[in-house]
GROMACS .gro file of N, CA and C in nm:
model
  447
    1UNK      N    1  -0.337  24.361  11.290
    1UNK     CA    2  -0.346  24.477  11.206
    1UNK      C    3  -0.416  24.440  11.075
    2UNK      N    4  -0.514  24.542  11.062
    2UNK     CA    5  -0.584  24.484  10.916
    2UNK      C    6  -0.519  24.483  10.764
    3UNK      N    7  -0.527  24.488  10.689
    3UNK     CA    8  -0.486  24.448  10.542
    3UNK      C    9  -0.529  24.594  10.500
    4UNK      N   10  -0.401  24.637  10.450
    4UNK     CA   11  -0.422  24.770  10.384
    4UNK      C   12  -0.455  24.725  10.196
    5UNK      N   13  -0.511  24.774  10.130
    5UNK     CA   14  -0.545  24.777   9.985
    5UNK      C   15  -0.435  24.859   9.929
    6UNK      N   16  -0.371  24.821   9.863
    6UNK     CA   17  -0.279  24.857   9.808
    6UNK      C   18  -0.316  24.885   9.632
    7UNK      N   19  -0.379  24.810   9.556
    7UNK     CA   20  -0.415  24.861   9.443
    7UNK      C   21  -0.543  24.759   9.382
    8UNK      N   22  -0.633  24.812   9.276
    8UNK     CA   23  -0.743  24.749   9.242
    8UNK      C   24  -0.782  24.787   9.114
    9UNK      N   25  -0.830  24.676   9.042
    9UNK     CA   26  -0.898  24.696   8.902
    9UNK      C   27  -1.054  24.638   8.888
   10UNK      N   28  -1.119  24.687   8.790
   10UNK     CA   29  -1.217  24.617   8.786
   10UNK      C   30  -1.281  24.608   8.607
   11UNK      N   31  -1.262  24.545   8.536
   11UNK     CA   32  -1.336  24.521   8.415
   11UNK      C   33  -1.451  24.437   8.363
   12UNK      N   34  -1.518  24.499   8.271
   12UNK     CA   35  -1.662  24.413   8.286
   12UNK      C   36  -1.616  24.374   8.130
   13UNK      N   37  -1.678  24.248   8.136
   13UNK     CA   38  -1.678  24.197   7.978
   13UNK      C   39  -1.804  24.099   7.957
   14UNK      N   40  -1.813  24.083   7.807
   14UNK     CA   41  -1.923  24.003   7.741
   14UNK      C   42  -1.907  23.845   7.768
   15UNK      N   43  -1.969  23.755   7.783
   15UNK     CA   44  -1.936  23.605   7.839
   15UNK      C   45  -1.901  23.514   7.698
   16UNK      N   46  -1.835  23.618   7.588
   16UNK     CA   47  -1.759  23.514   7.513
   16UNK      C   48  -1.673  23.396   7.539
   17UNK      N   49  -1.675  23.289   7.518
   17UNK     CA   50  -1.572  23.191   7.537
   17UNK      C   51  -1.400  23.244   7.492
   18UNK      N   52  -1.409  23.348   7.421
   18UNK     CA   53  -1.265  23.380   7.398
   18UNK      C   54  -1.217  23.444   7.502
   19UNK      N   55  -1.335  23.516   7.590
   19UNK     CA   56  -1.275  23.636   7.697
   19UNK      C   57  -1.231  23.554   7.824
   20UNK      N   58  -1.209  23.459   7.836
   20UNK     CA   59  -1.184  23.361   7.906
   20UNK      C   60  -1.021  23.396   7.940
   21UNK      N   61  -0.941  23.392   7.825
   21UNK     CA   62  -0.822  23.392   7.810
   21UNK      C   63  -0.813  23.526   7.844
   22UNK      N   64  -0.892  23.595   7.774
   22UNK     CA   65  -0.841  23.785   7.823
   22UNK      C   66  -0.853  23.825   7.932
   23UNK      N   67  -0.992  23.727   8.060
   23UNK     CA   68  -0.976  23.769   8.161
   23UNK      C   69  -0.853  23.695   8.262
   24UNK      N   70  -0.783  23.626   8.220
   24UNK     CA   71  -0.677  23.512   8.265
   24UNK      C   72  -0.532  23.608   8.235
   25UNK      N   73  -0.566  23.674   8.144
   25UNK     CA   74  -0.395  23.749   8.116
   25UNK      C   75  -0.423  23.901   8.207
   26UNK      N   76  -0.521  23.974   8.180
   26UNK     CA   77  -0.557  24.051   8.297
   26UNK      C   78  -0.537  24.020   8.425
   27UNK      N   79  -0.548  23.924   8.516
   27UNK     CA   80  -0.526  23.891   8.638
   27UNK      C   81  -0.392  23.873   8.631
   28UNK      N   82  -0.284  23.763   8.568
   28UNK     CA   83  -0.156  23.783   8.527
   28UNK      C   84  -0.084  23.902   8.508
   29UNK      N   85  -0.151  23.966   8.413
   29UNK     CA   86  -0.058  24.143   8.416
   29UNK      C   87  -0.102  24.185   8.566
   30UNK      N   88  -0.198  24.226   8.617
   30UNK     CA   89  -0.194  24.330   8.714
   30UNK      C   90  -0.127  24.209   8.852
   31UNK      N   91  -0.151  24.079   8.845
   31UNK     CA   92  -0.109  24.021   8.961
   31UNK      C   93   0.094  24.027   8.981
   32UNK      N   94   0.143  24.047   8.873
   32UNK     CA   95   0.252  24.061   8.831
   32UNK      C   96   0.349  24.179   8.906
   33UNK      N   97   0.260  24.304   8.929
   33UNK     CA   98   0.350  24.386   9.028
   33UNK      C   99   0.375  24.338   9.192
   34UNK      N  100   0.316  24.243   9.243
   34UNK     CA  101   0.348  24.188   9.320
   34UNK      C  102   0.496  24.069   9.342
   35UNK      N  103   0.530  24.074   9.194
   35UNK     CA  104   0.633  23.979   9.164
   35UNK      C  105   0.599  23.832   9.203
   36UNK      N  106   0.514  23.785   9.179
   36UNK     CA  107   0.521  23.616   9.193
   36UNK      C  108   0.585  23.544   9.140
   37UNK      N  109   0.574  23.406   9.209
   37UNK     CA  110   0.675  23.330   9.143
   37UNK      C  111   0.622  23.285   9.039
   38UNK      N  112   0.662  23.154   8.943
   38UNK     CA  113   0.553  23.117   8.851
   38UNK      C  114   0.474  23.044   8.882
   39UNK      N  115   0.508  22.924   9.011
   39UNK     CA  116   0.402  22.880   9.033
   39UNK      C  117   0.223  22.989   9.080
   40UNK      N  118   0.298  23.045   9.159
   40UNK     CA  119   0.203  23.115   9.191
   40UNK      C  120   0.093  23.189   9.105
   41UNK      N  121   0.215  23.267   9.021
   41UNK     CA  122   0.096  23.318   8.883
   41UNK      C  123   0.065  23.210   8.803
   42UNK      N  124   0.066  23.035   8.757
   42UNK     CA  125   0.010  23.008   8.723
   42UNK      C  126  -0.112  22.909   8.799
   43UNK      N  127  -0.100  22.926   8.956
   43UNK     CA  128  -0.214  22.948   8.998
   43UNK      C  129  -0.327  23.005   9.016
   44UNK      N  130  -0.275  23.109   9.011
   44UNK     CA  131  -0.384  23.253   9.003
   44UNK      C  132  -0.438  23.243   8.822
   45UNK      N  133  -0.386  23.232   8.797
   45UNK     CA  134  -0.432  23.217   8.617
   45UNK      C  135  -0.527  23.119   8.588
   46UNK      N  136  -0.469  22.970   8.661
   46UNK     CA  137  -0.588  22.863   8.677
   46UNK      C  138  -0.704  22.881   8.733
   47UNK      N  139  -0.674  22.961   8.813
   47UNK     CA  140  -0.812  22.978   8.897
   47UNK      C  141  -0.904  23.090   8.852
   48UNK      N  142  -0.862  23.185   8.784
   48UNK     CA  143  -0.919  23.267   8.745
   48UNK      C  144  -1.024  23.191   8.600
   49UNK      N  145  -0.891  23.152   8.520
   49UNK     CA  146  -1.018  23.076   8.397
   49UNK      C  147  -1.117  22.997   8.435
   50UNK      N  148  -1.103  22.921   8.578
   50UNK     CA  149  -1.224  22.851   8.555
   50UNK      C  150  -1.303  22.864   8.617
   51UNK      N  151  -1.354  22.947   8.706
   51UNK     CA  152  -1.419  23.119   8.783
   51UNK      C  153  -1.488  23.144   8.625
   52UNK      N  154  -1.417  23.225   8.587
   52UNK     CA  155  -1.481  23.250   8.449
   52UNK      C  156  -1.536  23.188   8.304
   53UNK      N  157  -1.497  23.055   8.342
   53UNK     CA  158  -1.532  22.973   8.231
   53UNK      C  159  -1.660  22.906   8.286
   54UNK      N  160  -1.654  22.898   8.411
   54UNK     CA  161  -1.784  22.867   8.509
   54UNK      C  162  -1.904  22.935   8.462
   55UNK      N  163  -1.888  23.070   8.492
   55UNK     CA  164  -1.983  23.240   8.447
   55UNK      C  165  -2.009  23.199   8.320
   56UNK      N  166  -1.911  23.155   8.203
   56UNK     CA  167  -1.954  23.135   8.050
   56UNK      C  168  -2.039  23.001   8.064
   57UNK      N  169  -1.990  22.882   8.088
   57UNK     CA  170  -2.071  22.792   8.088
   57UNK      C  171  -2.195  22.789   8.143
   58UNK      N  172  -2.195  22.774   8.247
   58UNK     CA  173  -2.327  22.756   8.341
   58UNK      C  174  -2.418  22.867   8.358
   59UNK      N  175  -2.341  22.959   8.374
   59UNK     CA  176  -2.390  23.155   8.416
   59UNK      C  177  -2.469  23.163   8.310
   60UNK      N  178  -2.420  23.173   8.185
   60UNK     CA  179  -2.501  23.215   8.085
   60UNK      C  180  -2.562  23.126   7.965
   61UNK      N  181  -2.558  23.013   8.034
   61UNK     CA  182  -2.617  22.939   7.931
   61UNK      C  183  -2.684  22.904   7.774
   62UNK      N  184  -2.737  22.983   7.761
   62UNK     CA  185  -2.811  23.032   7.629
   62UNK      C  186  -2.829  23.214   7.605
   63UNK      N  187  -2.729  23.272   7.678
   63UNK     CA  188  -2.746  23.401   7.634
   63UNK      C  189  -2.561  23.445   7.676
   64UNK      N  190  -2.597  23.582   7.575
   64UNK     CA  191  -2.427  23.633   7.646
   64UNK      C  192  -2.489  23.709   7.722
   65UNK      N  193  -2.415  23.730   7.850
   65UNK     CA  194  -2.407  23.838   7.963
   65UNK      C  195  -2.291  23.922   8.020
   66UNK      N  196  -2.289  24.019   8.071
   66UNK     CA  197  -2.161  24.085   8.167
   66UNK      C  198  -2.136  24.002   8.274
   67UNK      N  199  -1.963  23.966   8.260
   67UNK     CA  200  -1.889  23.930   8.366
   67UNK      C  201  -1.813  24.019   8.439
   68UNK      N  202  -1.807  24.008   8.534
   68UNK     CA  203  -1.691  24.152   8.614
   68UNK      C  204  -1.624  24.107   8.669
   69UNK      N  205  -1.485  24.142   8.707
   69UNK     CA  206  -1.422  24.131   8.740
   69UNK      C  207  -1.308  24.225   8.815
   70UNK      N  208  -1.330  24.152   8.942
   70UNK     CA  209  -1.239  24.280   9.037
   70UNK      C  210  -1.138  24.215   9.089
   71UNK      N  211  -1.013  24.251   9.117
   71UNK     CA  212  -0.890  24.239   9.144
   71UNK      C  213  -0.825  24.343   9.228
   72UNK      N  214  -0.763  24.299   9.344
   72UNK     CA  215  -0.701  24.380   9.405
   72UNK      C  216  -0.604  24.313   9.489
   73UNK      N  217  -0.512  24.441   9.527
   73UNK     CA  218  -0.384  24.359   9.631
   73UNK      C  219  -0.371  24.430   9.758
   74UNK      N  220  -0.315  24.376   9.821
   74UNK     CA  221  -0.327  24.369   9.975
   74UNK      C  222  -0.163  24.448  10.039
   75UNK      N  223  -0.143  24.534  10.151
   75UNK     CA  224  -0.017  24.504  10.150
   75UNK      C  225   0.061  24.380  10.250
   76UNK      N  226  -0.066  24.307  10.229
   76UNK     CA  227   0.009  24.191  10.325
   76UNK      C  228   0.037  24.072  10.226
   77UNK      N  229   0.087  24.094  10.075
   77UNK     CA  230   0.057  24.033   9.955
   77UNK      C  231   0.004  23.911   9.913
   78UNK      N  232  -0.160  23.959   9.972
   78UNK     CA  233  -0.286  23.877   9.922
   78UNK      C  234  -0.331  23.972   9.839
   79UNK      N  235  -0.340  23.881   9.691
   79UNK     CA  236  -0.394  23.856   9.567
   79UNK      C  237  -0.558  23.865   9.634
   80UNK      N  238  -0.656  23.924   9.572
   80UNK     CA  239  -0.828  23.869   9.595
   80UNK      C  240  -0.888  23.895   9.436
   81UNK      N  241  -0.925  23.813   9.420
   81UNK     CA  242  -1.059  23.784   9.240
   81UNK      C  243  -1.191  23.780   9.313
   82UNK      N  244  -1.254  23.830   9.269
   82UNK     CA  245  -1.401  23.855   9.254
   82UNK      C  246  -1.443  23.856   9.108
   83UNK      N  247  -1.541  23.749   9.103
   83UNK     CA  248  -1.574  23.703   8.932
   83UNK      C  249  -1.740  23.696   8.982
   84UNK      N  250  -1.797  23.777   8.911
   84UNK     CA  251  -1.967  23.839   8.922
   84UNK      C  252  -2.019  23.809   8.752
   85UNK      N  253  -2.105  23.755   8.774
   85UNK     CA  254  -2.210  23.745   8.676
   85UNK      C  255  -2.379  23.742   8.695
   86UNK      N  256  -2.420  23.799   8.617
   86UNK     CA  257  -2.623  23.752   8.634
   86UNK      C  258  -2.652  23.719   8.601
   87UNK      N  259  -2.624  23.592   8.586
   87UNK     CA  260  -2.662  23.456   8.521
   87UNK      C  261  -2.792  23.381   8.553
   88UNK      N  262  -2.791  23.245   8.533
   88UNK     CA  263  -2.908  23.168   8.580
   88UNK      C  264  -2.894  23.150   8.770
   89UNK      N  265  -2.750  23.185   8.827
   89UNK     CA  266  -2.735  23.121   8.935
   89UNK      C  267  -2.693  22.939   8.996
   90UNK      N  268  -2.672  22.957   9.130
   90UNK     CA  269  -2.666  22.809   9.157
   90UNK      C  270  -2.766  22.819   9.248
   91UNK      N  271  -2.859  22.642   9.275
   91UNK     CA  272  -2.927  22.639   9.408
   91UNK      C  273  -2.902  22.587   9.454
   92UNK      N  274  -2.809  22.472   9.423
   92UNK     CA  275  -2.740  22.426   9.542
   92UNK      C  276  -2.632  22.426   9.534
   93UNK      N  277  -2.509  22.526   9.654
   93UNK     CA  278  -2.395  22.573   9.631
   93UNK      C  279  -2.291  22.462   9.681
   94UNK      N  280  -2.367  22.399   9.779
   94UNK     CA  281  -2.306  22.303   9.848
   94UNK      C  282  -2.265  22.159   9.738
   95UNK      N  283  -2.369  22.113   9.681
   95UNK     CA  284  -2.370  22.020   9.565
   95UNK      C  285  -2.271  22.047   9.424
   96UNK      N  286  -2.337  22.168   9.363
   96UNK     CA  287  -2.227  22.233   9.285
   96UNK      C  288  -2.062  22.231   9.321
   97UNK      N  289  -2.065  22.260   9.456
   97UNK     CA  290  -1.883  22.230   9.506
   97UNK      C  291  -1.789  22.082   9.499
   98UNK      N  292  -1.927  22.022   9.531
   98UNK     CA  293  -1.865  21.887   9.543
   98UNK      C  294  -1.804  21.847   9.352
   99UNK      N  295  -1.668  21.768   9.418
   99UNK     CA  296  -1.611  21.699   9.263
   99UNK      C  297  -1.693  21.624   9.163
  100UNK      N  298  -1.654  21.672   9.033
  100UNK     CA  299  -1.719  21.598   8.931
  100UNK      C  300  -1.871  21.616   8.962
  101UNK      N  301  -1.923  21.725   9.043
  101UNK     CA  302  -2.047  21.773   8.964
  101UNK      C  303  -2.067  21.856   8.868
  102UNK      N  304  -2.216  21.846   8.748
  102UNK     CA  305  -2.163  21.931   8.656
  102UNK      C  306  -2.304  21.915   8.617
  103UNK      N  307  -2.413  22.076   8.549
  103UNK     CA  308  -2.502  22.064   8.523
  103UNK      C  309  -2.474  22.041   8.322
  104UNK      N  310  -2.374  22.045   8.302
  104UNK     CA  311  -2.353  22.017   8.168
  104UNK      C  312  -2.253  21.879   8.099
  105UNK      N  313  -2.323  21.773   8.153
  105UNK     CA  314  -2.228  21.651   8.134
  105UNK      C  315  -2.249  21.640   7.984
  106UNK      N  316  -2.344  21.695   7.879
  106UNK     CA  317  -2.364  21.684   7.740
  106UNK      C  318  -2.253  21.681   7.655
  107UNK      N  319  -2.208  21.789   7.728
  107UNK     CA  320  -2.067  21.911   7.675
  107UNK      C  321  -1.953  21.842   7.726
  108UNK      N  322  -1.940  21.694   7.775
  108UNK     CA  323  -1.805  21.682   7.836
  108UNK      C  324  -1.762  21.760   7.928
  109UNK      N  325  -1.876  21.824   8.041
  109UNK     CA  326  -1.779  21.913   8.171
  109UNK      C  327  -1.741  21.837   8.268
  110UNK      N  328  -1.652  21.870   8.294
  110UNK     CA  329  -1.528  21.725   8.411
  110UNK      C  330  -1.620  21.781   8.543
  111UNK      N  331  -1.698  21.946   8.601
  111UNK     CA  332  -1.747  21.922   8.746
  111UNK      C  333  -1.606  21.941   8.821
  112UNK      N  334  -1.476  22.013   8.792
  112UNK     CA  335  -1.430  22.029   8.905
  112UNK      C  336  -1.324  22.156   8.895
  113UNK      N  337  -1.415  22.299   8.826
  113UNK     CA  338  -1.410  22.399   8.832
  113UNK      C  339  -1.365  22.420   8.983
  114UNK      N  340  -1.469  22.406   9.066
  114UNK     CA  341  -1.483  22.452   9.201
  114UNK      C  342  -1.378  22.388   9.242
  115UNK      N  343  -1.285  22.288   9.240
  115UNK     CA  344  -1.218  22.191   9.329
  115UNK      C  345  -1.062  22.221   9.264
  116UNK      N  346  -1.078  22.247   9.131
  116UNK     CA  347  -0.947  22.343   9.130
  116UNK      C  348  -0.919  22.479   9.171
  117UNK      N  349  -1.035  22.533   9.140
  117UNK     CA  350  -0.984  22.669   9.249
  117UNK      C  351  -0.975  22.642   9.387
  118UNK      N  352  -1.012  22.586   9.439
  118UNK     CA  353  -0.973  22.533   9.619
  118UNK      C  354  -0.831  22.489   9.587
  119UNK      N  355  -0.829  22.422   9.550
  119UNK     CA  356  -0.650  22.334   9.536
  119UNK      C  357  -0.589  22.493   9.465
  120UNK      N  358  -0.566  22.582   9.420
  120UNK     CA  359  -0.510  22.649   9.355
  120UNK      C  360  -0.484  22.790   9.435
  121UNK      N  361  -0.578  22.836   9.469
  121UNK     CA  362  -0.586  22.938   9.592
  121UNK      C  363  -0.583  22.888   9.726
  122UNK      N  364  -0.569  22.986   9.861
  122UNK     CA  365  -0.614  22.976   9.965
  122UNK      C  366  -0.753  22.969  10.001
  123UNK      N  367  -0.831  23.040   9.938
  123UNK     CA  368  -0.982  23.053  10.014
  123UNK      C  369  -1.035  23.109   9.872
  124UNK      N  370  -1.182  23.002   9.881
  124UNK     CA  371  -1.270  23.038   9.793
  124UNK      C  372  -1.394  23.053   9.852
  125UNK      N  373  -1.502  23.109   9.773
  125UNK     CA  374  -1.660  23.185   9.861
  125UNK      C  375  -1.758  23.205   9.768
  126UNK      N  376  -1.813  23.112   9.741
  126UNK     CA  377  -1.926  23.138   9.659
  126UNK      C  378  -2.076  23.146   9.732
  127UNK      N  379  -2.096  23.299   9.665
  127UNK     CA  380  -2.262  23.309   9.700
  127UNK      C  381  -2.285  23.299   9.561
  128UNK      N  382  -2.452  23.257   9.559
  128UNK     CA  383  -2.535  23.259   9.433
  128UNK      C  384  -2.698  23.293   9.503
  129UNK      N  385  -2.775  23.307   9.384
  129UNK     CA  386  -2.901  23.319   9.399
  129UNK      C  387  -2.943  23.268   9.256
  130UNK      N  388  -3.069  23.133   9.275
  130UNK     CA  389  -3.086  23.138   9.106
  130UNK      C  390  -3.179  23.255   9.066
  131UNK      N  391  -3.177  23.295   8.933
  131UNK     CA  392  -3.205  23.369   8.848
  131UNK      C  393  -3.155  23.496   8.881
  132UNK      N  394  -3.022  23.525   8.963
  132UNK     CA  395  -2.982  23.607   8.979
  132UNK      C  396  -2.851  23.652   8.957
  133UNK      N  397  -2.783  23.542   8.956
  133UNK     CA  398  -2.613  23.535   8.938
  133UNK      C  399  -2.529  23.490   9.045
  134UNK      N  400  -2.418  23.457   9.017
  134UNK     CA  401  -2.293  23.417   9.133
  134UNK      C  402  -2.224  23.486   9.127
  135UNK      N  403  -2.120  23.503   9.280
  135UNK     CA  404  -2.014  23.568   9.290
  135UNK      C  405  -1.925  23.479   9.359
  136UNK      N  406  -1.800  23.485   9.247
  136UNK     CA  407  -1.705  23.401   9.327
  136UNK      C  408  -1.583  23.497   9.355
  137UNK      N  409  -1.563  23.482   9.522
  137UNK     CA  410  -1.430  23.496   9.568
  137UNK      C  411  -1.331  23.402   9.555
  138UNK      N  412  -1.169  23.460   9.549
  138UNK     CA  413  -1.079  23.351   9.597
  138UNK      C  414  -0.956  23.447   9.614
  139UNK      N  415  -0.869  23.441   9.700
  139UNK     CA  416  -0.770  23.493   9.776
  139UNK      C  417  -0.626  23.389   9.771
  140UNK      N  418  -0.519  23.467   9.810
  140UNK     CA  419  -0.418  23.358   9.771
  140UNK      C  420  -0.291  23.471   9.822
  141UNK      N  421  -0.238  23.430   9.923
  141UNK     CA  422  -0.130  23.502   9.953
  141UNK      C  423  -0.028  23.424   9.902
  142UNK      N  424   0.072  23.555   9.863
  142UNK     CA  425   0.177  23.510   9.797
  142UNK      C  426   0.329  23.529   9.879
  143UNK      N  427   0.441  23.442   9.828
  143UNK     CA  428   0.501  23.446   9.934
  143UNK      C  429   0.585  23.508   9.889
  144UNK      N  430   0.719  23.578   9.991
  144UNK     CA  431   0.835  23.664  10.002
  144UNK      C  432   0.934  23.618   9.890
  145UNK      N  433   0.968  23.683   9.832
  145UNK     CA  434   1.081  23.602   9.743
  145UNK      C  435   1.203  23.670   9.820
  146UNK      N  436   1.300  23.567   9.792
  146UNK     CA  437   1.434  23.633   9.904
  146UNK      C  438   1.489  23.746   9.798
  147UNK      N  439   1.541  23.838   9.864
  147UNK     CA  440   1.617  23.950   9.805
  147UNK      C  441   1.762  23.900   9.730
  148UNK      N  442   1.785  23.925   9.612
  148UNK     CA  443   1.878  23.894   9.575
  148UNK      C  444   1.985  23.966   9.600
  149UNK      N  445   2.138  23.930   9.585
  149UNK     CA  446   2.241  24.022   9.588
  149UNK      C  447   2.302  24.049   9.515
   0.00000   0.00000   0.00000
């Protein structure tokens, strides 16, 4: 049986380094009617900042741009992020994934954006195109909490 959609948001913002945090408490509030545990929401929180700190760093390099961001829930309670930017892009998506790569070692970037959202979610999906932007998926079912009495 397929996955019914149960509810969805979507906000676009400027690729400030502060909106980082605002898009991280946004996923937290709306991921929240699902009741997670804390690990869980502070998985989903991890993974979301660095999705989006990705889009600020690399995405937009020398300019600000729109980030978007879509969120929705499942009633089979899978969490899904979609983090869109039109940025410079990646060309190689495969390379970019791998640990401790990083086109900004200047800046002290550790390169393992991508490898915490894998460890943090269930499933991540990045398409890119350069000079066009990336879109990153990541999904994360959450589990039953027992009913209390």
């Amino acid at each position: 049986m397929k996955a019914v959609l149960e509810n969805e948001t979507k906000i676009v913002f400027p690729s400030y380094s502060a909106n980082e945090a605002y898009a991280r408490s946004v996923a937290a509030a709306f991921c929240a009617q699902m009741n997670p545990t804390f690990d869980e929401l502070s998985d989903i929180k991890c993974a979301i900042s660095e999705a989006v700190t990705n889009a600020i760093v690399h995405g937009y390099r020398e300019h600000i741009g729109d980030i978007q961001m879509i969120l929705k829930i499942y009633d089979d309670r899978v969490f899904r992020a979609e983090i869109k930017d039109k940025g410079c892009g990646i060309a190689n998506i495969e390379e970019a994934m791998r640990p401790l790569f990083t086109t900004d070692p200047e800046n002290e970037r550790s390169g393992m954006g991508f490898t915490i959202i894998e460890n943090f979610m269930d499933s991540l999906k990045v398409t890119s195109s350069p000079g066009r932007g990336t879109k990153v998926v990541m999904t994360k079912k959450l589990s039953l909490l027992p009913i209390r009495k």
